[in-house]
Amino acid sequence: MPVLSGRRIGAVAIVATVLVLGAGLRADTGYDLWLRYTPVPDTAVRAAYRQAATAIVVPRGSPTAEVIAAELKRGLTGLLGADVPRVDRPAAAGAIVVGTPSGSPLVAALGWTDALTRLGDEGYVIRSATVAGFPATVVASNGEAGLLYGAFHLLRLIQTRQPLAAADITARPRLARRLLNHWDNLDGSIERGYAGRSFFWPDRVDARVVDYARANASIGINGAVINSVNANPQSLTPPLLEKAALIAGMLRPYRIRVYLAANFAAPKQIGGLTTNDPLDPAVAQWWRAKADEIYKLIPDFGGFVVKANSEGQPGPQDYHRTHADGANVLADALAPHGGIVMWRAFVYNAEVDPDRVKRAYAEFVPLDGTFRANVFAQVKNGPLDFQPREPFHPMFGAMAKTPLMAELQITQEYLGWSTHLAYLAPMWKEFLDADTYARGPGSSVAKVIDGSLDGKRETGIVGVANTGRDANWSGHDLAQANWYAFGRLAWNPDLSAATIADEWIRMTWGDAPEVVATIRSIMLDSRETFVHYTMPLGLHHLIGGDHYAVMPENADARRADWSAIYYHRADAAGIGYDRTRAGSAAVDQYRAPLREWWNDPATTPDELLLWFHHLPWDYRMKSGRTLWDELVLSYRRGAEEAKGLETRWTTLHGKIDEERYQAVLVKLRRQSDEAVAWGDKCIRYFQAARARRP
Ligand code: GCW
């Protein structure tokens, strides 16, 4: 008998696993994400759903209508374990009737048109009604996008075991543009990507783009920037625009628009011009022609994101022009087509201010009111760079006239990559719920970005994607939850981190109460655990060049503000960055009362203490312990908590599929080992620093 090849051994192992696990616990790569549609296990519950979903009625014709019908068929057939036919009109009780008043006479006859108009094209209702004389569940919207989102919501009801009969749901998104940013390079590598290579580039358009679109549509994501913000100017040349058009065609039925990152030096680099000066008429003309060319290929093109005069990227300041001059020349080119510019505020040129976290505010806030109406300033959640914990960026609440697009990072650049578990919804909630006090108490970041605080019409949020060609998309099976949570919060920032976790677990792992409770508790604790064993008490940027393991000794020779020592400033006198009025005065970029609270260590929360203060090692904490003891305790506690995540996970053995169980266990083991090592390293380093002369 020939020796088995690796692949055949794998196949034998999979067959064996399936046999051992039985039907309910099939081996699973995680490819299906939260759209698994496995049969509802409880037969009585399944029977009730079958009665409530006997047929699918979706008017034929448009590409979106076809994907809605296909998804409902796939979902219902899977969940109910029986074929659910598509019919033209209900002929019995229990039809799922989907339509807009203009596209479906059945829906028009319900008389809901005015209410649906108020919900907009992406809003929808799911409601029981009598259709053609039979009781039915109706998914209705003014637009096809709303139908798509409503159909996925209906499936989610079954996936999370909520009743269909007597459904009465009204929903609409709080933010209009809900985007993913892919930091995908044209060579197929992904900057800060930890889940394999790009499925957009270099040449093959992967069929999984369709499943990517389904997953996005299921959580309401309606745009994707498909190339990195460190933009290769080539991305605006004809062959690559044709490729972008191909991708746009795959995403369009799912109501996802393509956007591109533009390089500000494109006029010179690919256009043969002698300047990129935004006030030069030839440059303006070049951008107009480029926009016209793009819209010919991609009629629903969303617009450009631009990283300018940041980390070596070209920009208007190369010509002594402002960020507004730069953004506006692109905005004028896109405006006739309805496109937007997302001008990134991730700028930190050293000459602006000695304290890196003050620089973006200093550059952008004076420009408020000078940007065109179709320009967003795209602002990271915190003023530094996607750290495990930062205060919210002070630009939120400081630019009443400029739409602000919040930028979150789904990929875990500074949070342990796809190796450590960090469920990010609690971190994003901290940001969205933070009170800016811009118009008095209750001026949350969520109200800044949803436009309600200042009466802005353009609204949006972007997440830097954590997807790649890995079988499970996100590298860590539990990191899929961050993609899911981003979409859900973009739709409704008021959802809680626990609610989102609950939904995701039921859809992705099963609904046995102990499975849901265990995974939820692990997820909800994970981000704070990570903070504890890496950067507790407001410490930040304690990393080396790869941004993975903690590296407090990092003294980057290229730039002080890429090092760690610039931020923690630990020596015999103490630790932390003094951002009070006695120091960099970054506190004054915040509104009262925050600026007063954070100017005083006694009224600064422990979580942000060393972000705002440089304090002696024997500083007395609110707990009564010294700062040194508290710091050591945090590191030790973080390591214990990481071990706790692993231990809790082991209680799931046999209750979830073996393949994903083992994959996660391997990662949690590595995480708890590294948590110990990282904490030890920091304690040793700071111990030595205490002995160092200031
Ligand atoms: O966090 C830093 C990353 C860079 C990234 C940059 C940015 C795309 O380390 O990789 O570049 O932020 O957001 O522009």
XYZ file of C-alpha atoms and ligand atoms in Angstrom:
708
model
C 0.000 0.000 0.000
C 1.429 3.387 -0.915
C 2.293 5.742 1.873
C -0.531 8.206 2.461
C 0.138 11.702 1.249
C -0.287 14.586 3.681
C -3.531 15.528 2.065
C -4.937 12.000 2.333
C -3.927 11.770 5.951
C -5.805 15.034 6.446
C -8.853 13.628 4.687
C -8.781 10.460 6.774
C -8.486 12.528 9.923
C -11.450 14.667 8.926
C -13.614 11.633 8.162
C -12.624 10.146 11.520
C -13.448 13.376 13.309
C -16.861 13.554 11.694
C -17.584 9.967 12.704
C -16.509 10.593 16.273
C -18.372 13.839 16.623
C -21.616 12.762 15.048
C -24.047 14.965 13.191
C -24.352 17.940 15.553
C -20.650 18.614 15.850
C -19.230 18.463 12.352
C -15.639 19.491 11.765
C -15.544 23.081 10.824
C -13.006 25.421 9.275
C -14.934 28.537 10.276
C -15.307 29.586 6.637
C -19.074 30.061 6.974
C -18.628 32.759 9.617
C -21.941 33.598 11.313
C -23.907 32.481 8.275
C -23.760 28.758 9.023
C -27.478 28.038 8.801
C -27.174 24.665 10.515
C -30.526 23.028 11.340
C -32.371 24.246 14.430
C -31.695 21.281 16.732
C -34.910 21.339 18.782
C -37.508 19.605 16.614
C -40.497 21.364 18.192
C -38.902 24.758 17.677
C -37.941 23.806 14.156
C -41.507 22.720 13.415
C -42.822 26.092 14.601
C -40.388 27.901 12.319
C -41.393 25.676 9.416
C -44.986 26.770 9.804
C -43.915 30.391 9.837
C -41.708 30.010 6.747
C -43.468 27.902 4.139
C -42.548 29.863 1.020
C -40.445 32.781 -0.177
C -42.005 35.600 -2.191
C -39.482 38.014 -3.711
C -40.331 39.919 -6.910
C -38.082 38.731 -9.724
C -35.739 40.909 -11.659
C -33.019 42.938 -10.057
C -29.651 41.487 -9.031
C -30.317 42.461 -5.411
C -33.705 40.753 -5.451
C -32.015 37.610 -6.750
C -29.387 37.559 -4.002
C -32.114 38.141 -1.396
C -34.114 35.212 -2.701
C -31.011 33.013 -2.880
C -29.953 33.891 0.664
C -33.412 33.273 2.088
C -33.579 29.950 0.312
C -30.157 28.915 1.499
C -30.749 30.139 5.040
C -34.242 28.817 5.546
C -33.527 25.507 3.887
C -30.486 25.032 6.101
C -32.061 26.173 9.341
C -35.344 24.345 8.847
C -33.873 21.248 7.252
C -36.445 21.349 4.467
C -36.725 23.000 1.097
C -38.551 26.312 1.222
C -39.802 27.088 -2.306
C -39.833 30.481 -3.985
C -43.279 31.345 -5.296
C -44.888 34.365 -6.949
C -47.633 34.902 -4.418
C -48.711 33.287 -1.173
C -50.921 30.246 -1.625
C -50.947 29.191 2.028
C -50.182 30.547 5.480
C -46.595 31.275 6.456
C -45.064 32.942 3.399
C -42.108 35.279 3.799
C -43.081 38.228 1.603
C -40.312 40.625 0.627
C -40.735 43.833 -1.331
C -40.853 47.575 -1.787
C -44.165 49.373 -2.378
C -43.000 50.275 -5.890
C -41.740 46.799 -6.784
C -44.352 44.593 -5.132
C -48.128 45.076 -5.516
C -48.536 42.774 -2.497
C -46.516 45.155 -0.317
C -48.098 48.252 -1.889
C -51.520 46.900 -0.900
C -50.508 46.971 2.776
C -50.615 50.786 2.852
C -47.259 51.184 4.620
C -45.717 53.473 2.029
C -45.472 56.626 4.151
C -43.968 54.835 7.117
C -41.448 53.116 4.849
C -40.485 56.366 3.168
C -39.595 57.786 6.569
C -37.232 54.854 7.181
C -35.200 55.629 4.059
C -33.882 53.198 1.490
C -31.828 51.194 3.978
C -34.435 50.996 6.736
C -37.015 48.214 6.867
C -39.858 46.647 8.780
C -40.424 42.978 9.543
C -44.035 42.512 10.469
C -46.830 39.960 10.461
C -49.630 40.839 8.064
C -52.295 39.275 5.912
C -51.101 39.010 2.322
C -53.346 37.702 -0.470
C -55.659 36.430 2.241
C -53.041 34.444 4.181
C -51.071 35.220 7.326
C -47.517 36.075 6.302
C -44.319 37.660 7.572
C -43.476 40.735 5.521
C -40.043 42.271 5.016
C -40.707 45.690 3.526
C -38.585 48.703 2.690
C -38.598 51.745 0.523
C -35.413 50.483 -1.153
C -33.793 47.220 -2.124
C -30.916 47.753 0.302
C -33.462 47.765 3.116
C -34.917 44.518 1.802
C -31.487 42.928 1.819
C -30.808 44.000 5.403
C -34.313 42.986 6.453
C -33.898 39.534 4.917
C -30.666 38.970 6.831
C -32.381 40.226 9.985
C -35.170 37.729 9.468
C -32.649 34.925 9.163
C -30.908 36.205 12.280
C -34.183 35.936 14.187
C -34.226 32.224 13.465
C -30.474 31.826 13.972
C -30.847 33.359 17.438
C -34.114 31.489 18.109
C -36.462 34.418 18.353
C -40.098 33.966 17.336
C -41.135 34.867 13.807
C -44.864 34.911 14.414
C -46.017 38.336 15.626
C -42.702 39.908 14.601
C -42.851 43.694 14.711
C -39.469 45.178 13.939
C -38.578 48.609 12.629
C -34.930 49.367 11.896
C -32.787 51.935 10.174
C -29.055 52.623 10.340
C -27.774 55.470 12.494
C -24.769 56.101 10.235
C -25.024 56.409 6.473
C -21.569 55.170 5.375
C -20.475 51.961 7.043
C -17.172 51.011 5.487
C -14.307 48.605 5.706
C -10.817 49.837 4.896
C -8.592 47.140 3.504
C -4.918 47.888 3.909
C -4.314 45.533 0.962
C -1.313 46.188 -1.234
C -1.410 45.583 -4.957
C 1.119 42.732 -4.563
C -1.356 40.841 -2.377
C 0.305 41.497 0.974
C -1.770 43.181 3.664
C -0.307 45.838 5.919
C -1.066 44.841 9.521
C -2.965 41.836 8.189
C -2.762 38.629 10.200
C -5.130 36.353 8.298
C -3.364 35.575 5.058
C -3.048 37.424 1.818
C -5.489 39.697 0.018
C -8.494 38.290 -1.807
C -8.636 41.409 -4.004
C -5.076 41.596 -5.316
C -2.796 40.997 -7.207
C -4.590 39.460 -10.157
C -7.102 36.712 -9.517
C -10.488 37.872 -8.236
C -11.199 35.229 -5.671
C -14.664 33.710 -5.678
C -14.729 34.228 -1.954
C -15.386 37.908 -2.645
C -19.036 36.891 -2.986
C -19.049 35.322 0.470
C -17.266 38.393 1.768
C -20.098 40.478 0.306
C -22.757 38.259 1.890
C -21.115 38.555 5.293
C -20.874 42.321 4.980
C -24.456 42.703 3.797
C -25.639 40.605 6.733
C -24.293 43.251 9.128
C -25.111 46.293 7.020
C -21.663 47.234 5.716
C -22.176 49.241 2.530
C -18.714 50.228 1.356
C -15.193 48.910 1.017
C -11.909 50.645 0.304
C -10.113 47.852 -1.491
C -6.526 49.155 -1.491
C -4.256 50.378 1.269
C -4.230 53.959 2.508
C -0.498 53.804 1.889
C -1.669 54.001 -1.662
C 0.299 52.849 -4.638
C -0.273 55.519 -7.332
C -0.700 52.662 -9.808
C -4.085 51.877 -8.284
C -5.542 54.728 -10.341
C -4.195 53.451 -13.678
C -6.567 51.862 -16.215
C -5.733 48.171 -15.659
C -6.208 48.447 -11.932
C -9.348 50.519 -12.294
C -10.732 47.779 -14.522
C -9.936 45.286 -11.808
C -11.651 47.523 -9.262
C -14.677 47.666 -11.563
C -14.780 43.874 -11.639
C -14.799 43.757 -7.847
C -17.419 46.511 -7.750
C -19.589 44.361 -9.992
C -19.360 41.469 -7.547
C -20.185 43.653 -4.564
C -22.957 45.723 -6.176
C -25.854 43.270 -5.759
C -25.005 43.268 -2.060
C -25.223 47.063 -1.981
C -21.561 47.538 -1.226
C -19.813 50.348 -3.029
C -16.173 50.336 -3.903
C -13.970 53.209 -2.749
C -10.265 53.657 -3.458
C -7.321 55.044 -1.579
C -5.689 57.729 -3.705
C -2.069 58.798 -3.639
C -1.809 62.566 -3.607
C 1.169 62.475 -5.948
C -0.737 60.602 -8.652
C -0.837 63.595 -11.043
C 2.961 63.536 -11.241
C 3.508 59.832 -10.733
C 1.058 58.473 -13.273
C -0.251 61.597 -14.999
C 3.037 63.024 -16.212
C 2.357 66.435 -14.666
C 5.173 68.500 -13.226
C 3.404 69.275 -9.954
C 0.798 67.954 -7.520
C -0.005 71.451 -6.222
C -3.739 71.343 -5.451
C -4.154 74.985 -6.484
C -2.628 74.412 -9.915
C -5.429 74.314 -12.535
C -3.749 71.474 -14.415
C -3.779 69.368 -11.266
C -7.453 70.109 -10.642
C -8.183 69.228 -14.264
C -6.250 65.954 -13.921
C -8.297 64.908 -10.881
C -11.547 65.830 -12.661
C -10.622 63.726 -15.666
C -9.566 60.860 -13.384
C -12.894 61.004 -11.553
C -14.795 60.993 -14.856
C -12.802 57.972 -15.991
C -13.524 56.095 -12.757
C -17.257 56.788 -12.870
C -17.450 55.505 -16.434
C -16.156 52.187 -15.139
C -17.823 52.242 -11.717
C -21.017 54.332 -11.842
C -21.664 53.955 -8.105
C -18.049 54.582 -7.045
C -17.994 55.858 -3.455
C -14.960 58.126 -3.422
C -11.382 58.457 -2.203
C -9.647 58.034 1.113
C -6.377 59.930 1.339
C -3.456 59.653 3.728
C -1.527 62.840 3.085
C 1.573 64.295 4.719
C 1.631 61.402 7.121
C 4.391 58.832 7.580
C 6.168 59.911 4.415
C 3.123 60.062 2.152
C 2.920 63.032 -0.234
C 0.369 65.763 0.362
C -0.595 69.391 -0.123
C 1.906 70.593 2.481
C 4.647 69.644 0.018
C 3.423 72.765 -1.808
C 2.751 74.814 1.340
C -0.969 74.252 0.962
C -3.323 73.151 3.722
C -5.068 69.840 4.239
C -8.273 71.599 3.180
C -6.694 72.724 -0.121
C -5.704 69.132 -0.751
C -9.029 67.587 0.168
C -11.021 70.161 -1.761
C -9.365 69.596 -5.122
C -10.352 65.932 -4.952
C -13.784 66.788 -3.558
C -14.476 69.106 -6.496
C -13.564 66.361 -8.932
C -15.882 63.847 -7.262
C -18.785 66.172 -6.435
C -20.486 66.091 -9.873
C -20.714 62.299 -9.490
C -21.833 62.281 -5.866
C -18.520 60.959 -4.519
C -16.884 61.844 -1.228
C -13.373 62.359 0.102
C -12.269 60.835 3.396
C -9.244 62.886 4.341
C -7.361 61.158 7.109
C -6.436 63.117 10.217
C -3.717 60.625 11.135
C -0.989 63.265 10.902
C 1.731 63.878 13.426
C 4.549 65.909 12.005
C 7.055 66.640 14.740
C 7.349 70.376 14.110
C 3.677 70.901 15.021
C 4.050 70.056 18.714
C 6.509 68.111 20.855
C 3.642 65.863 22.048
C 2.577 63.560 19.235
C -0.998 63.170 20.456
C -1.642 66.927 20.121
C -0.663 67.296 16.500
C -3.744 66.263 14.511
C -6.044 68.488 16.548
C -3.603 71.378 16.185
C -3.557 71.003 12.409
C -7.197 70.196 11.702
C -9.369 72.119 14.140
C -8.376 75.545 12.733
C -9.515 74.284 9.293
C -13.097 73.587 10.427
C -15.467 75.236 7.968
C -12.996 75.317 5.087
C -13.614 71.819 3.714
C -16.086 71.186 0.892
C -19.414 69.630 1.869
C -18.398 66.219 0.492
C -15.242 65.953 2.606
C -15.031 63.943 5.797
C -12.134 64.179 8.190
C -11.394 60.537 8.984
C -10.282 60.364 12.603
C -8.965 57.381 14.562
C -10.772 56.664 17.818
C -7.826 57.873 19.898
C -5.233 60.606 19.351
C -2.254 58.235 19.157
C -2.692 55.065 17.146
C -5.102 52.214 17.913
C -3.622 51.448 21.323
C -5.279 48.917 23.660
C -6.659 51.901 25.543
C -6.688 55.589 24.670
C -8.953 58.458 25.598
C -11.189 59.466 22.683
C -9.603 61.712 20.053
C -10.251 65.361 21.023
C -11.203 66.206 17.419
C -14.552 64.538 18.195
C -16.645 67.422 19.406
C -14.218 70.089 18.208
C -15.230 70.420 14.532
C -18.879 71.405 14.404
C -18.850 72.081 10.656
C -16.888 69.124 9.294
C -18.367 65.640 9.058
C -16.146 63.319 11.067
C -15.772 59.725 10.016
C -14.590 57.605 12.934
C -11.844 55.118 12.059
C -11.632 51.958 14.164
C -9.154 49.142 13.728
C -10.663 45.685 13.494
C -7.342 44.053 12.718
C -5.480 43.758 16.025
C -2.281 45.606 15.199
C -1.515 46.513 18.817
C -3.771 43.941 20.448
C -1.936 40.696 19.855
C -2.628 40.252 16.131
C -4.745 37.220 15.326
C -2.909 35.268 18.011
C -4.303 36.845 21.176
C -7.994 37.096 21.831
C -9.312 40.602 22.267
C -13.020 41.114 21.628
C -13.064 44.757 20.671
C -16.713 45.753 21.098
C -16.145 46.842 24.735
C -13.302 49.106 23.572
C -15.396 50.599 20.780
C -18.312 51.126 23.145
C -16.020 52.978 25.527
C -15.219 55.276 22.606
C -18.746 55.674 21.225
C -20.254 56.287 24.655
C -17.517 58.705 25.773
C -18.935 62.109 26.614
C -17.137 64.894 24.749
C -19.162 67.608 26.558
C -19.050 69.508 23.254
C -22.576 70.803 23.830
C -22.792 70.087 27.516
C -23.259 66.735 29.216
C -24.625 63.963 27.006
C -22.571 64.924 23.918
C -21.329 61.411 23.250
C -18.950 60.545 20.436
C -21.810 58.527 18.914
C -23.873 61.714 18.675
C -20.955 63.555 17.114
C -20.529 61.011 14.355
C -24.213 60.306 13.729
C -24.623 64.023 13.023
C -27.305 64.614 15.648
C -25.140 66.827 17.858
C -24.373 69.439 15.201
C -27.076 68.732 12.625
C -24.733 67.135 10.078
C -26.143 65.165 7.185
C -23.036 63.259 6.056
C -22.238 60.499 8.539
C -20.005 57.476 8.589
C -17.598 55.090 10.245
C -14.831 52.858 8.905
C -13.099 49.800 10.285
C -9.676 48.585 9.175
C -10.529 45.030 8.158
C -9.119 41.866 9.720
C -9.880 39.676 6.741
C -7.623 37.646 4.476
C -7.438 34.388 2.568
C -7.157 32.247 5.698
C -9.828 29.548 5.695
C -11.526 31.198 8.653
C -11.074 34.729 7.237
C -9.710 36.330 10.410
C -6.897 34.062 11.594
C -8.389 33.558 15.061
C -11.833 31.981 15.054
C -12.987 34.364 17.759
C -11.635 37.394 15.875
C -14.477 36.986 13.389
C -16.573 38.522 16.153
C -14.732 41.810 15.745
C -15.745 42.052 12.093
C -19.308 41.231 13.105
C -19.317 43.685 16.017
C -17.957 46.490 13.880
C -20.848 46.139 11.440
C -23.457 45.912 14.162
C -22.143 49.014 15.961
C -21.880 50.930 12.696
C -25.570 50.196 12.208
C -26.515 50.985 15.785
C -23.897 52.386 18.191
C -26.336 51.887 21.073
C -26.121 48.083 20.982
C -24.215 46.652 23.920
C -21.050 44.610 23.578
C -22.784 41.747 25.390
C -25.822 41.757 23.094
C -23.603 41.652 20.033
C -21.495 38.847 21.515
C -24.618 36.908 22.310
C -25.963 37.156 18.760
C -22.648 36.257 17.246
C -22.079 33.237 19.477
C -25.523 31.799 18.826
C -25.029 32.184 15.086
C -21.432 30.961 15.036
C -21.080 28.353 17.804
C -24.530 27.198 18.831
C -27.194 28.089 21.321
C -26.648 25.668 24.209
C -26.828 27.925 27.291
C -23.454 26.875 28.718
C -21.772 27.380 25.351
C -23.221 30.870 24.986
C -22.477 31.868 28.581
C -18.905 30.573 28.542
C -17.874 32.081 25.229
C -19.570 35.354 26.093
C -17.749 35.677 29.399
C -14.424 34.890 27.732
C -15.057 37.470 25.039
C -16.227 40.214 27.359
C -13.205 39.874 29.645
C -10.612 39.558 26.917
C -9.805 43.164 26.045
C -9.336 44.292 29.647
C -7.212 41.207 30.229
C -5.005 42.216 27.320
C -4.668 45.740 28.730
C -3.677 44.338 32.114
C -0.759 42.266 30.845
C 0.485 44.785 28.282
C -0.278 48.465 28.949
C -2.186 48.944 32.216
C -3.016 52.232 33.949
C -2.938 54.322 30.783
C 0.480 53.190 29.532
C 0.703 53.152 25.759
C 2.963 52.266 22.827
C 5.109 49.845 24.838
C 5.971 47.955 21.675
C 8.671 47.371 19.122
C 8.570 47.750 15.366
C 6.282 44.797 14.712
C 3.716 46.069 17.233
C 3.217 42.590 18.680
C 5.064 41.818 21.900
C 5.558 44.484 24.566
C 8.951 46.145 24.327
C 9.254 48.930 26.913
C 12.969 49.312 26.161
C 12.300 50.266 22.543
C 14.257 53.425 21.713
C 13.574 53.709 17.982
C 16.435 55.565 16.381
C 14.337 56.744 13.423
C 11.799 58.792 15.335
C 11.384 59.380 19.067
C 7.612 59.048 18.734
C 7.974 55.537 17.296
C 9.790 54.415 20.430
C 8.361 53.263 23.756
C 10.547 55.365 26.047
C 9.129 58.588 24.576
C 5.742 57.596 26.021
C 6.396 55.919 29.359
C 9.303 58.160 30.478
C 10.135 55.792 33.299
C 13.097 56.681 35.494
C 13.899 57.018 39.187
C 11.497 59.944 39.486
C 8.463 58.064 38.220
C 6.522 56.977 35.144
C 3.992 58.342 32.659
C 3.557 61.180 30.178
C 2.742 64.535 31.728
C -0.035 65.977 29.589
C -1.312 68.357 32.263
C -0.887 72.111 32.012
C 2.431 71.672 33.731
C 3.442 69.325 30.912
C 2.328 69.178 27.275
C -1.141 70.591 28.114
C -2.859 68.042 25.881
C -5.667 68.104 28.457
C -6.675 71.489 27.100
C -7.682 69.937 23.786
C -10.643 68.496 25.709
C -13.709 70.381 26.907
C -14.540 71.230 30.487
C -15.025 69.399 32.774
C -12.784 66.723 31.198
C -9.818 69.072 30.948
C -10.066 69.875 34.648
C -10.599 66.285 35.708
C -7.755 64.962 33.613
C -5.435 67.767 34.667
C -5.479 66.357 38.202
C -4.363 62.795 38.950
C -6.880 62.583 41.784
C -9.790 62.962 39.339
C -8.285 60.997 36.447
C -9.580 57.432 36.180
C -6.934 54.780 36.893
C -7.350 53.479 33.338
C -5.950 56.744 31.920
C -3.656 57.770 34.764
C -0.272 57.405 33.054
C -1.638 58.705 29.759
C -2.053 62.113 31.391
C 0.382 62.090 34.295
C 3.979 61.456 35.198
C 3.839 60.246 38.778
C 6.318 59.077 41.396
C 6.536 55.353 42.033
C 5.191 55.775 45.546
C 2.159 57.788 44.354
C -0.858 56.653 46.394
C -3.530 55.112 44.162
C -7.260 55.166 44.873
C -6.880 51.574 46.051
C -4.450 52.695 48.772
C -1.571 50.862 47.083
C 1.484 52.609 45.695
C 1.666 53.131 41.961
C 4.484 50.591 41.742
C 2.491 47.941 43.586
C -0.573 48.636 41.470
C 1.440 48.312 38.283
C 2.933 44.985 39.333
C -0.490 43.795 40.405
C -1.983 44.663 37.009
C 0.646 42.661 35.170
C 0.234 39.660 37.480
C -3.519 39.904 37.309
C -3.460 40.096 33.516
C -1.449 36.879 33.361
C -3.887 35.134 35.699
C -6.844 36.389 33.713
C -5.294 35.133 30.476
C -4.888 31.714 32.057
C -8.525 31.983 33.088
C -9.610 32.506 29.476
C -7.825 29.292 28.528
C -9.262 27.339 31.468
C -12.786 28.487 30.723
C -12.363 27.501 27.103
C -11.442 23.926 28.084
C -14.893 23.501 29.654
C -16.290 23.649 26.120
C -14.576 20.464 25.017
C -17.092 18.152 23.364
C -19.747 20.863 23.316
C -18.522 22.549 20.142
C -16.854 21.154 17.031
C -13.418 19.729 17.660
C -11.628 21.537 14.834
C -12.409 25.044 15.999
C -12.180 24.033 19.655
C -8.572 22.915 19.159
C -7.646 25.849 16.949
C -8.777 28.329 19.587
C -7.214 26.340 22.419
C -3.804 26.420 20.757
C -4.034 30.194 20.509
C -5.307 30.706 24.058
C -2.421 28.589 25.376
C 0.101 30.688 23.565
C -1.660 33.802 24.802
C -1.532 32.774 28.452
C 2.155 31.847 28.138
C 2.965 35.160 26.533
C 0.885 37.072 29.071
C 3.191 35.773 31.808
C 6.320 36.506 29.812
C 5.217 39.975 28.760
C 4.232 40.989 32.290
C 7.533 39.673 33.673
C 9.435 41.594 31.065
C 7.703 44.880 31.863
C 8.098 44.440 35.606
C 11.819 43.712 35.193
C 12.264 46.676 32.903
C 10.439 49.146 35.155
C 12.227 47.767 38.205
C 15.515 48.662 36.538
C 14.147 52.030 35.419
C 13.367 52.938 39.007
C 17.065 52.730 39.730
C 17.935 54.971 36.775
C 18.846 58.603 37.389
C 16.374 61.007 35.738
O -0.852 52.299 12.996
C -0.088 52.771 11.943
C 0.350 51.524 11.270
C 0.654 51.706 9.815
C -0.529 52.397 9.171
C -0.749 53.736 9.849
C -1.942 54.458 9.300
C -1.410 52.116 6.982
O 1.446 51.001 11.957
O 0.858 50.438 9.281
O -0.366 52.554 7.782
O -0.989 53.533 11.204
O -3.003 54.341 9.891
O -1.827 55.149 8.303
